[in-house]
XYZ file of C-alpha atoms in Angstrom:
455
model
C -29.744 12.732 -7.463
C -25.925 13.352 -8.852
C -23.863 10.258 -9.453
C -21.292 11.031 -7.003
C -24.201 10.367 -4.291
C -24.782 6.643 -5.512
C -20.826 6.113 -5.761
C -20.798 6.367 -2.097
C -22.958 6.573 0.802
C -20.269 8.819 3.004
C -20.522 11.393 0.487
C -24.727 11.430 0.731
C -23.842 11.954 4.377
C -21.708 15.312 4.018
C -24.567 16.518 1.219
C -27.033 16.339 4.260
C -24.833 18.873 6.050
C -24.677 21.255 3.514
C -21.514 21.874 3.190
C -20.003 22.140 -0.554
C -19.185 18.416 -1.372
C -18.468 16.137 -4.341
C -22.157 15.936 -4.744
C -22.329 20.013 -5.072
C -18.926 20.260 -6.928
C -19.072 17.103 -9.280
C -19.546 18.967 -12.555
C -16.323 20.783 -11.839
C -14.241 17.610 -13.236
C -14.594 14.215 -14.592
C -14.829 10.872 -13.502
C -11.342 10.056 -15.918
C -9.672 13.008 -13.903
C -10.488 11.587 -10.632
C -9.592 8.444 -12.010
C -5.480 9.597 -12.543
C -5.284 12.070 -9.828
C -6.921 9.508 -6.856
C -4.154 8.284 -4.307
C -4.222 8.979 -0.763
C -6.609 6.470 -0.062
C -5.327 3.453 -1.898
C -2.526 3.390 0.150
C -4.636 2.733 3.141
C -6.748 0.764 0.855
C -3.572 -1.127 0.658
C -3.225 -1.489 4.281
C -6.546 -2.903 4.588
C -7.155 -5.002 1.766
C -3.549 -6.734 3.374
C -3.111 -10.703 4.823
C -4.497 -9.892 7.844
C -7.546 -9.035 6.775
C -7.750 -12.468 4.583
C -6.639 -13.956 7.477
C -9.345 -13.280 8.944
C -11.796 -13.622 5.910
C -10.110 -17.055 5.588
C -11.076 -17.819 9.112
C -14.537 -16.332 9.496
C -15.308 -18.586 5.681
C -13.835 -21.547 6.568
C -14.949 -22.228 10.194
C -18.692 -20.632 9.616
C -19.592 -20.908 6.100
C -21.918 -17.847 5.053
C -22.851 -16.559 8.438
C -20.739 -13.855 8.965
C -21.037 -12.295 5.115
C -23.053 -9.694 6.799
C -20.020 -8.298 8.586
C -17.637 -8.079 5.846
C -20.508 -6.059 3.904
C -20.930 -3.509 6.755
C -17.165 -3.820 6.840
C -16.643 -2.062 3.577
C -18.925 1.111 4.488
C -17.387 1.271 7.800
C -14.201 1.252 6.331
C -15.408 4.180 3.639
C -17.159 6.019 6.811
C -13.816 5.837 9.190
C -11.345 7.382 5.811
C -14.325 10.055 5.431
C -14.589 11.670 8.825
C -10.649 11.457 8.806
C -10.242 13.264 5.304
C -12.706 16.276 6.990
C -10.279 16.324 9.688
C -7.281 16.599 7.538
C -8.376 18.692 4.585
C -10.004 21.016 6.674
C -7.306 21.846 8.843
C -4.473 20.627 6.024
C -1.554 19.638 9.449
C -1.253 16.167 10.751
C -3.300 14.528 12.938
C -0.815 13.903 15.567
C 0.164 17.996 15.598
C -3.784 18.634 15.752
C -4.390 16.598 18.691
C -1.201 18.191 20.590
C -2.625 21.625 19.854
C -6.314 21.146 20.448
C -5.981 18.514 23.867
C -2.651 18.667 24.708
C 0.633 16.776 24.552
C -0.221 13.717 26.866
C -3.026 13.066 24.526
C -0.778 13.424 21.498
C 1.629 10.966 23.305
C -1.456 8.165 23.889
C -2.468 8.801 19.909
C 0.892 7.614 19.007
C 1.695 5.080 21.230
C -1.932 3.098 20.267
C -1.287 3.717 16.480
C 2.407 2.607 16.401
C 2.198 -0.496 18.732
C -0.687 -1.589 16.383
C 0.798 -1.074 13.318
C 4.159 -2.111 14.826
C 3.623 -5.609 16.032
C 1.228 -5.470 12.188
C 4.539 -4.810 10.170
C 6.406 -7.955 11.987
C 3.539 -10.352 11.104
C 3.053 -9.254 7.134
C 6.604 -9.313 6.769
C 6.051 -13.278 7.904
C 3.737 -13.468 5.542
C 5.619 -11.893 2.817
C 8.500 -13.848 3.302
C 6.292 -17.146 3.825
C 4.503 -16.511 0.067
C 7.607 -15.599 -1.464
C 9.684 -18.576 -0.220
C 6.602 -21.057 -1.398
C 6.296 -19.189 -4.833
C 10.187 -19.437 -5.540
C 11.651 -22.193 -2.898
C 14.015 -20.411 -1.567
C 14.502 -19.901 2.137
C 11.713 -17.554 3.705
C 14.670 -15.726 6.232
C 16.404 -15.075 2.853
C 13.410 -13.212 1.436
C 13.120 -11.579 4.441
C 15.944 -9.760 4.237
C 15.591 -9.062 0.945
C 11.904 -7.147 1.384
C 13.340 -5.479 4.138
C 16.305 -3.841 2.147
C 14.255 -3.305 -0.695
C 11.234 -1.664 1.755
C 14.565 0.305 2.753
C 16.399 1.515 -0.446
C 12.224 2.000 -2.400
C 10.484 4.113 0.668
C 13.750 6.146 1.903
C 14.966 7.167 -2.160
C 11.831 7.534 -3.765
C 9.679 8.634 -1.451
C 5.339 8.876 -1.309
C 4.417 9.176 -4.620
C 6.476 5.687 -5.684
C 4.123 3.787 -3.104
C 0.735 5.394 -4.074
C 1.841 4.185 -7.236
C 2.784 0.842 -6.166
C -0.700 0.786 -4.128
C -2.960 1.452 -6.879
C -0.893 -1.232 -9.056
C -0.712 -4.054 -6.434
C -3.879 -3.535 -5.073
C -5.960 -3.721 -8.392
C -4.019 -6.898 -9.250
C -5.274 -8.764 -6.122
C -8.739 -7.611 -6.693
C -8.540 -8.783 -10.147
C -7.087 -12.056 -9.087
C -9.046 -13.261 -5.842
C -12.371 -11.924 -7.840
C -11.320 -14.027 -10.981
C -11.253 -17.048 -8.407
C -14.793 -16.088 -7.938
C -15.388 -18.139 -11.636
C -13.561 -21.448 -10.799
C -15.272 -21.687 -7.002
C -18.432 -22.807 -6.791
C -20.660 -20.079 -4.309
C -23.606 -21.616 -2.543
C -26.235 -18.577 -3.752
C -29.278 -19.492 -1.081
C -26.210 -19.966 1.919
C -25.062 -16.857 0.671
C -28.369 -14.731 0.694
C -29.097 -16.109 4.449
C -25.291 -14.788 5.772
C -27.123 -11.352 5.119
C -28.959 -11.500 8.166
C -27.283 -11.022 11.275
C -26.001 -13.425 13.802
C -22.578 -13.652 15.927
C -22.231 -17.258 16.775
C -20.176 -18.413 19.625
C -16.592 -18.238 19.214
C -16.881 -16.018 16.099
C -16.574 -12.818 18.622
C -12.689 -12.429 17.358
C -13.367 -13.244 13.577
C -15.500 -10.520 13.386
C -13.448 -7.801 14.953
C -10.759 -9.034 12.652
C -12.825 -8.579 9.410
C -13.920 -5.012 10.593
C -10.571 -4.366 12.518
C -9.280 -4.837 8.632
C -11.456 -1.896 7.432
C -11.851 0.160 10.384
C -8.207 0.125 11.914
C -6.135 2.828 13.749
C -3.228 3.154 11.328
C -5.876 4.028 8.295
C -7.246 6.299 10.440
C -4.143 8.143 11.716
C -2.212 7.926 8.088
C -4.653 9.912 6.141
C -4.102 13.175 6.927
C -0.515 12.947 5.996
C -1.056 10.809 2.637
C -3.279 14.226 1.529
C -0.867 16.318 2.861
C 1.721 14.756 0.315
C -0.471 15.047 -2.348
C -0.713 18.756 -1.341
C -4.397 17.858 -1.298
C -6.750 21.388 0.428
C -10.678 21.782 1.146
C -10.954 22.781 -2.475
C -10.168 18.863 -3.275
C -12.738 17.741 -0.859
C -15.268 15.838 -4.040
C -11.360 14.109 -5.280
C -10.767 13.224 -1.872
C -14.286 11.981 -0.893
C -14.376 9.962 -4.984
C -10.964 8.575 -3.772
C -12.559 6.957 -0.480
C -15.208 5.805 -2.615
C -13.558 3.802 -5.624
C -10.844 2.744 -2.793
C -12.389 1.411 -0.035
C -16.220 1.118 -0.663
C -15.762 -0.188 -4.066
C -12.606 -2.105 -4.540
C -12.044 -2.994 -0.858
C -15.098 -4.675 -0.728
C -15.140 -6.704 -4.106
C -11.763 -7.687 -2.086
C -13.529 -9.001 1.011
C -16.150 -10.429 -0.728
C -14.282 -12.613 -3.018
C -12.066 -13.901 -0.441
C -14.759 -14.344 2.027
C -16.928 -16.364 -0.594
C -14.329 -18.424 -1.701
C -13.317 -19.658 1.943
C -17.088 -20.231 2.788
C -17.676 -22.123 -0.229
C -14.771 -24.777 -0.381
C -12.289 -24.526 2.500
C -12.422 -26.111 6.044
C -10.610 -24.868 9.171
C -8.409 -27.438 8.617
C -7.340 -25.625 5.352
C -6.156 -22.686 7.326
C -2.040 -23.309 8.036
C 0.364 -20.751 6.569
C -0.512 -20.581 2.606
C -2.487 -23.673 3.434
C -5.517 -22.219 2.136
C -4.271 -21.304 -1.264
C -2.807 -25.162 -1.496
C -5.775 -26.453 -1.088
C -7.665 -24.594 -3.340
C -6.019 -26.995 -6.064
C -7.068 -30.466 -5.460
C -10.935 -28.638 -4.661
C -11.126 -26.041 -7.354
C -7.721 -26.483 -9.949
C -4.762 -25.129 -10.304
C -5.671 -22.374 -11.705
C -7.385 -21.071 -8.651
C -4.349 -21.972 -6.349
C -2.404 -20.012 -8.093
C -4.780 -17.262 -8.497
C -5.586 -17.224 -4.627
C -1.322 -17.313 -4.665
C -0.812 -13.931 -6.569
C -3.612 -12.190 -4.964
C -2.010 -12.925 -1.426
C 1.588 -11.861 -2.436
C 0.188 -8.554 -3.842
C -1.556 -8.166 -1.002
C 0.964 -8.650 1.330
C 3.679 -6.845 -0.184
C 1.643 -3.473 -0.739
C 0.177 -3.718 2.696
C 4.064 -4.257 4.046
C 4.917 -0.654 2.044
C 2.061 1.032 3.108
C 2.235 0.096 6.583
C 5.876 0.452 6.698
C 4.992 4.715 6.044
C 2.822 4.303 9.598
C 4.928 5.294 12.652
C 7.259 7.833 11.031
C 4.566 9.830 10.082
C 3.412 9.808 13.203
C 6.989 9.991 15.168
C 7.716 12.927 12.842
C 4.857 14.731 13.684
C 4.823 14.768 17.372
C 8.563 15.837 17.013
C 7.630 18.816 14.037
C 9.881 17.407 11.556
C 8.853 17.430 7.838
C 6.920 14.280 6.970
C 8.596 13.243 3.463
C 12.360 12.678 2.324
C 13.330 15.957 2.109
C 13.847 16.101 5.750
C 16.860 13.086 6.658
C 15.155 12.263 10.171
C 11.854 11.119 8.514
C 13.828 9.178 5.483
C 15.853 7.856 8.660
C 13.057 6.433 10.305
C 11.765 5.269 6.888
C 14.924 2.806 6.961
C 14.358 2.032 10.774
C 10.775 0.603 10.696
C 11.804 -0.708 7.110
C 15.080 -2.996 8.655
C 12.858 -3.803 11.885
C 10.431 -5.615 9.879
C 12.859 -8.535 8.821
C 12.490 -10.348 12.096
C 9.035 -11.001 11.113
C 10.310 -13.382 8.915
C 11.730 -15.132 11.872
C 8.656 -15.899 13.809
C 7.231 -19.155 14.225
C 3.923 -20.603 13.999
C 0.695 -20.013 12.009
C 0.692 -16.766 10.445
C -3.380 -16.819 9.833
C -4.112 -17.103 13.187
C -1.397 -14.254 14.216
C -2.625 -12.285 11.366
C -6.450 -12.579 13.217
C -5.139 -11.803 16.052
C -3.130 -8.661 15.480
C -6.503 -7.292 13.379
C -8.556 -7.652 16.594
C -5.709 -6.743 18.788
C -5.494 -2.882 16.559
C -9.272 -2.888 17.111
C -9.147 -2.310 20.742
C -7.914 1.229 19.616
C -9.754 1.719 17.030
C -12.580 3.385 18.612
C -10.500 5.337 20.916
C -9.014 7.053 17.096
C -12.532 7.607 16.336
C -12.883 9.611 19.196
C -10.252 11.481 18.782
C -11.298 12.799 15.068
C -15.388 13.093 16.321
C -14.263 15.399 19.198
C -11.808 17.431 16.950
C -14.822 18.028 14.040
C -17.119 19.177 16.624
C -14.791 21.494 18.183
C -13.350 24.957 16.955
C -10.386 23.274 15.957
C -12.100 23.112 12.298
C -14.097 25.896 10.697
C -17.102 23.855 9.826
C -18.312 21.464 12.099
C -20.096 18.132 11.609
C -23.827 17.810 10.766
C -26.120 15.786 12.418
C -25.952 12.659 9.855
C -21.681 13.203 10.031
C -22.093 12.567 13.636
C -24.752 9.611 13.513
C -22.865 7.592 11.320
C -19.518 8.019 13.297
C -21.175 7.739 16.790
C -22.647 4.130 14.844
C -19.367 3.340 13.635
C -17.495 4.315 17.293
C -20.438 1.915 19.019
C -20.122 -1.083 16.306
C -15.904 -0.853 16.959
C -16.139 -0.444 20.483
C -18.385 -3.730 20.810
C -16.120 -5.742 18.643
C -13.553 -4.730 20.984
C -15.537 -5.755 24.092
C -16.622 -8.970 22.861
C -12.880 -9.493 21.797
C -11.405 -9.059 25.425
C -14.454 -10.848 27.259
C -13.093 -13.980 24.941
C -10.035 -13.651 25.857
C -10.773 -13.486 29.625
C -12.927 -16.513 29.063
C -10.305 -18.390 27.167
C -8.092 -17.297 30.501
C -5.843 -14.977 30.950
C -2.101 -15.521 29.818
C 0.860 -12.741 29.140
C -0.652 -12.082 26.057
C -4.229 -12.155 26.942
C -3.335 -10.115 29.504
C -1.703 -7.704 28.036
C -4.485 -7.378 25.603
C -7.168 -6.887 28.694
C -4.543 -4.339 30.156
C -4.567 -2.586 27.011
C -8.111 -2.618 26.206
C -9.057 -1.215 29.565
C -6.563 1.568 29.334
C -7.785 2.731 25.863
C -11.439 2.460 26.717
C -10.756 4.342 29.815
C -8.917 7.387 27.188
C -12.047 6.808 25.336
C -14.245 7.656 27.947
C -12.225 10.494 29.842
C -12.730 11.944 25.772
C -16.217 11.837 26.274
C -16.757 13.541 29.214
C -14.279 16.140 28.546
C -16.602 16.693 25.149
C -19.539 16.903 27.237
C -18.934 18.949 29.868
C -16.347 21.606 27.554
C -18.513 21.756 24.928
C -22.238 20.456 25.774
C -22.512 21.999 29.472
C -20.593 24.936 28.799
């Protein structure tokens, strides 16, 4: 068995299909040139491993202990299963998703794709600025409105002048630095081992329903989905870079994604409380319980983490916008660097809102899983359609028909506690949009079925 199989599970899957992989192609480079040329996928690595993930990490730990560590570990293949069946979809037909869809189903569907992925990374981008802003102003003591502005500007003057290749670069940087810090917390926390070992088996306690969407919404999200085929198509990436593509996914978001969820997750099941959980509480009470040192650890980690998931989410809806109106999806083109700037300034009233940012943070996760599976749909019906050359195998489809029934269950259980909780204007609107999306998700289906199974 080649080593590129045991780096990551997706890529065992494509083998199975037999199809010319990273497991087939491996000898053809080096792990050290995969190592410098990797990219595309840290930047939605970025996204992920963001505060509203460890919001919800934070949450799920503190309020019950070990017994959802089982989720964040099927988070992190979920996560590296969702990238993979996206990178098929975008290296083998090298356009953007949005201008796939539009050809292959029609505008209307196109329309509904970008609506569900820019709402949810949208109302994302005002809540990690928030966080941003929050971090920053505790770190330095100056006013959190004034650091708004300031990330805003420099989101602004960084993403519009210097383009892709400056964030990827910031990604890998940031990202790696709050791996290195939150797992270096790891040392000065002490981790119940037995607790631990029995969160492996799983159980969704009452009340956990939105917790756990959160932690998977973190992974398995909409905007990571969407962005991927235009992050490659930067890079300039083909079908010929399928085993660089497929050992990005892997060291990105099965491997350093999940030593990111796990330490975090550990660390609040270990020592914190839900009581810990107010702002940056959580990192300010890791002092008094665990030193200094791992307050200010847990401090760096979530600044990284929020200010590369702020630049990599900021990238989000202009891609998309761009591509349902056929305009070039990088700076060369002034309406994409001009809605670079938009989404950048729009941001700073995130810095504005009140309350708790870790339960927002929770919320907008599960909120972008209610069309998450509807994404998933999208890209399963595109693979097994003429729209690519080579279609999915059997195990390709398994694992994303698993992944489109473990997302669209979150998403259930996420609106039924909502309705139970009763239903507000924002409760609501997140039933409203739920049903809408699951009723896209199912009109997919049968439009599959009876085009391409009956026919």
């Amino acid at each position: 068995m080649r080593f590129s199989t045991l780096l990551c599970p997706t890529v065992k899957v494509w083998a199975m299909s037999g199809e010319t992989t990273a497991a087939t192609r491996f000898g053809r480079g080096t792990v050290r040139s995969y190592v410098d040329e990797m990219g595309p996928a840290w930047v939605a690595g970025a996204i992920a491993a963001g505060p509203a993930t460890m919001g919800s990490l934070l949450s799920a730990g503190a309020g019950f202990g070990y017994t959802l560590l089982w989720v964040v570990i099927v988070s992190a293949g979920a996560g590296a299963l969702s990238q993979f069946l996206a990178m098929r979809l975008g290296l083998l037909t090298e356009r953007g998703i949005v201008a796939v869809v539009e050809d292959a189903l029609g505008e209307s569907w196109a329309w509904l794709l970008v609506a569900d992925a820019v709402l949810a990374s949208g109302v994302a981008q005002l809540v990690i600025m928030k966080t941003v802003a929050g971090v920053s102003a505790t770190m330095t003591g100056i006013d959190a409105g004034i650091w708004g502005v300031i990330w805003g500007l420099v989101l602004a003057v960084g993403l519009a002048g210097r383009g892709y290749r400056f964030l990827e670069l910031a990604a890998k940087l940031l990202v790696s630095l709050v791996v290195l810090a939150f797992v270096a917390s790891l040392f000065v926390v002490p981790i119940d081992a037995g607790a631990a070992a029995a969160g492996l088996v799983p159980s969704l306690p009452a009340g956990s329903a939105v917790m756990a969407a959160g932690i998977v919404g973190g992974a398995v999200h909409i905007t990571l989905i969407t962005m991927h085929s235009y992050t490659m198509r930067a890079r300039g990436w083909t079908e010929r870079d399928s085993d660089l593509a497929t050992f990005d996914i892997g060291a990105s978001m099965l491997l350093v994604f999940g030593l990111y969820s796990l330490a975090i997750f550990l660390v609040a099941a270990s020592v914190l409380t839900s009581t810990d959980l107010t702002t940056i509480g959580a990192a300010q009470a890791l002092g008094p319980i665990a030193g200094d040192s791992a307050q200010w650890l847990f401090l760096v980690g979530l600044a990284g983490a929020a200010v590369s998931t702020l630049g990599a989410n900021t990238i989000v809806p202009p891609f998309l916008i761009a591509d349902k109106f056929g305009w070039d999806t990088d700076v060369s083109d002034a309406r994409y660097r001009a809605l670079l700037v938009g989404v950048a300034l729009l941001s700073i009233p995130g810095a504005f809102i009140p309350g708790n940012v870790l339960g927002q943070l929770v919320l907008i996760l599960a909120v972008g899983t209610l069309g998450t599976p509807f994404a998933i749909a999208i890209v399963l019906y595109l693979l097994n359609t003429d729209t690519v050359s080579r279609q999915n195998s059997t195990a390709t489809n398994l694992g994303g028909v698993a992944l489109l029934a473990v997302t669209g269950v979150l998403a259930a259980n996420f609106v039924r506690e909502q309705v139970a909780a009763g239903v507000g204007p924002l409760s609501g609107f997140v039933v409203t949009f739920g049903a809408a999306i699951a009723l896209a998700t199912l009109v997919l289906g049968g439009k599959y079925v009876r085009e391409e199974l009956l026919a």
